[in-house]
Coordinates of C-alpha atoms and ligand atoms in Angstrom, one line a residue:
M1 CA 30.1 -35.1 59.2
S2 CA 27.8 -32.4 58.1
S3 CA 30.5 -30.0 57.1
P4 CA 31.1 -31.4 53.5
S5 CA 27.5 -31.5 52.6
S6 CA 27.0 -27.9 53.9
S7 CA 29.9 -26.8 51.8
R8 CA 28.6 -28.5 48.7
W9 CA 25.2 -26.7 49.1
S10 CA 26.9 -23.4 49.6
T11 CA 28.9 -23.9 46.3
G12 CA 25.7 -24.7 44.4
A13 CA 24.0 -21.5 45.7
V14 CA 26.9 -19.4 44.6
T15 CA 26.8 -21.0 41.2
L16 CA 23.1 -20.3 40.9
A17 CA 23.7 -16.7 42.0
L18 CA 26.5 -16.3 39.4
L19 CA 24.2 -17.7 36.6
A20 CA 21.5 -15.3 37.6
L21 CA 23.9 -12.4 37.5
L22 CA 25.2 -13.5 34.1
A23 CA 21.6 -13.8 32.7
G24 CA 20.8 -10.3 34.0
A25 CA 23.9 -8.9 32.4
T26 CA 23.1 -10.5 29.1
L27 CA 19.6 -9.1 29.1
Q28 CA 20.8 -5.7 29.9
G29 CA 23.5 -5.8 27.2
C30 CA 20.9 -6.5 24.6
G31 CA 20.1 -2.8 24.1
G32 CA 23.7 -1.9 23.6
G33 CA 23.8 -3.0 20.0
G34 CA 25.0 -6.5 20.4
G35 CA 25.6 -7.1 16.7
G36 CA 22.2 -7.5 14.9
A37 CA 20.3 -9.0 17.9
A38 CA 17.1 -7.2 16.8
A39 CA 15.5 -8.7 13.7
P40 CA 15.2 -6.4 10.7
R41 CA 11.7 -5.2 10.3
C42 CA 9.7 -2.6 8.4
G43 CA 9.6 0.6 10.5
D44 CA 13.0 0.4 12.1
G45 CA 14.2 3.2 9.9
H46 CA 16.8 0.9 8.3
L47 CA 16.5 -0.3 4.7
D48 CA 16.4 -4.1 4.9
A49 CA 16.0 -6.8 2.3
G50 CA 12.6 -6.8 0.7
E51 CA 11.9 -3.2 1.6
E52 CA 11.7 -0.4 -1.1
C53 CA 12.1 2.2 1.7
D54 CA 11.9 2.5 5.4
D55 CA 11.4 6.0 6.9
G56 CA 10.8 4.6 10.4
N57 CA 7.5 6.5 10.9
L58 CA 3.9 5.5 10.9
V59 CA 2.7 7.9 8.2
N60 CA 1.1 6.0 5.4
D61 CA 0.8 8.7 2.8
D62 CA 4.2 10.2 2.8
G63 CA 7.2 9.1 0.7
C64 CA 7.2 5.6 2.2
T65 CA 4.1 3.5 3.2
N66 CA 3.8 1.7 6.4
T67 CA 4.5 -1.6 4.6
C68 CA 7.8 -0.1 3.4
K69 CA 6.7 0.3 -0.2
L70 CA 7.3 3.4 -2.3
P71 CA 4.0 5.3 -3.0
V72 CA 2.4 4.2 -6.3
C73 CA -1.0 4.7 -7.9
G74 CA -2.9 1.5 -7.2
D75 CA -1.7 0.8 -3.7
G76 CA -5.0 2.0 -2.2
I77 CA -3.5 4.9 -0.4
V78 CA -4.0 8.5 -1.6
Q79 CA -0.5 10.1 -1.8
A80 CA 0.9 13.3 -3.3
G81 CA -0.2 13.8 -6.9
E82 CA -3.2 11.4 -6.6
Q83 CA -6.8 12.6 -6.4
C84 CA -7.9 9.2 -5.3
D85 CA -6.6 5.6 -5.0
D86 CA -9.1 2.8 -4.7
G87 CA -6.5 0.1 -5.2
N88 CA -8.3 -1.6 -8.0
A89 CA -7.9 -2.0 -11.8
V90 CA -11.4 -0.8 -12.7
N91 CA -11.2 2.3 -14.8
N92 CA -14.8 3.4 -14.9
D93 CA -15.6 3.4 -11.2
G94 CA -15.1 6.2 -8.7
C95 CA -11.4 6.4 -9.3
T96 CA -9.5 5.8 -12.6
N97 CA -6.5 3.6 -13.0
T98 CA -4.3 6.7 -13.1
C99 CA -5.7 7.8 -9.7
R100 CA -7.9 10.6 -11.1
L101 CA -11.5 11.3 -10.1
P102 CA -13.9 10.5 -13.0
A103 CA -14.4 13.5 -15.2
C104 CA -15.9 14.3 -18.6
G105 CA -12.9 14.6 -20.9
D106 CA -10.7 11.9 -19.4
G107 CA -11.5 9.6 -22.3
I108 CA -13.3 7.0 -20.1
V109 CA -17.1 6.5 -20.0
Q110 CA -18.1 6.7 -16.3
A111 CA -21.5 7.1 -14.6
G112 CA -23.5 10.0 -16.0
E113 CA -21.6 10.0 -19.3
Q114 CA -22.9 8.6 -22.6
C115 CA -19.5 8.7 -24.1
D116 CA -16.1 10.4 -23.5
G117 CA -13.9 11.4 -26.3
A118 CA -13.1 8.4 -28.5
D119 CA -14.8 6.1 -26.0
L120 CA -18.3 5.6 -27.4
A121 CA -19.3 2.9 -24.9
G122 CA -19.6 0.4 -27.7
Q123 CA -22.3 2.4 -29.4
S124 CA -22.5 3.4 -33.1
C125 CA -25.0 5.1 -35.4
P126 CA -26.7 1.7 -36.2
S127 CA -26.9 0.7 -32.6
L128 CA -28.7 3.9 -31.9
G129 CA -31.3 3.3 -34.7
F130 CA -29.6 5.0 -37.6
T131 CA -28.8 3.3 -40.9
G132 CA -25.2 4.4 -40.9
G133 CA -22.8 7.2 -40.5
T134 CA -20.3 8.2 -37.9
L135 CA -21.2 8.6 -34.2
A136 CA -19.4 11.3 -32.3
C137 CA -19.1 12.4 -28.8
G138 CA -19.8 16.0 -27.7
P139 CA -17.9 18.1 -25.2
A140 CA -20.6 17.4 -22.6
C141 CA -20.0 13.6 -23.0
T142 CA -23.2 13.1 -24.8
F143 CA -23.7 11.4 -28.2
V144 CA -23.6 13.7 -31.3
T145 CA -25.6 12.0 -34.1
A146 CA -25.3 14.8 -36.6
A147 CA -23.1 12.7 -38.9
C148 CA -25.4 9.6 -38.6
T149 CA -27.5 8.7 -41.6
P150 CA -31.2 8.6 -40.9
Ligands
LIG1 CA1 -1.4 5.6 -4.1
LIG2 CA1 -10.8 2.2 -9.9
LIG3 CA1 -15.1 10.3 -18.2

């Protein structure tokens, strides 16, 4: 009487054991390159869709950023050939839009400069109290009013 029920239980246990074995084998086989099981991601060293590059490392200022973009001026990361990179589009702050530190002679009026080259900061001879003439900018980034009419 008890024999069939015992046999059925035993079959169920064997089935469970087999399932567990199969599950274990499947998990172990995952690392063996089961045909794209791992989702493409930035940092896997493989160029995937949406990535400009992927060097597989965690160095942000080399030839490929950690977000898999090629280095450019304006990405906020100082890379080769850049003196600075503040990631903004403000030209007259601490870093120009070409990733150069502010300097007299770069043609952009920054802090401490009255003018720079052709950039006269919107000033003119009349705005400086003269009747006319042509305002110029000297090599030290200060106004030259020699050509202004008193
Ligand atoms: Ca940059
Ligand atoms: Ca800036
Ligand atoms: Ca300047």
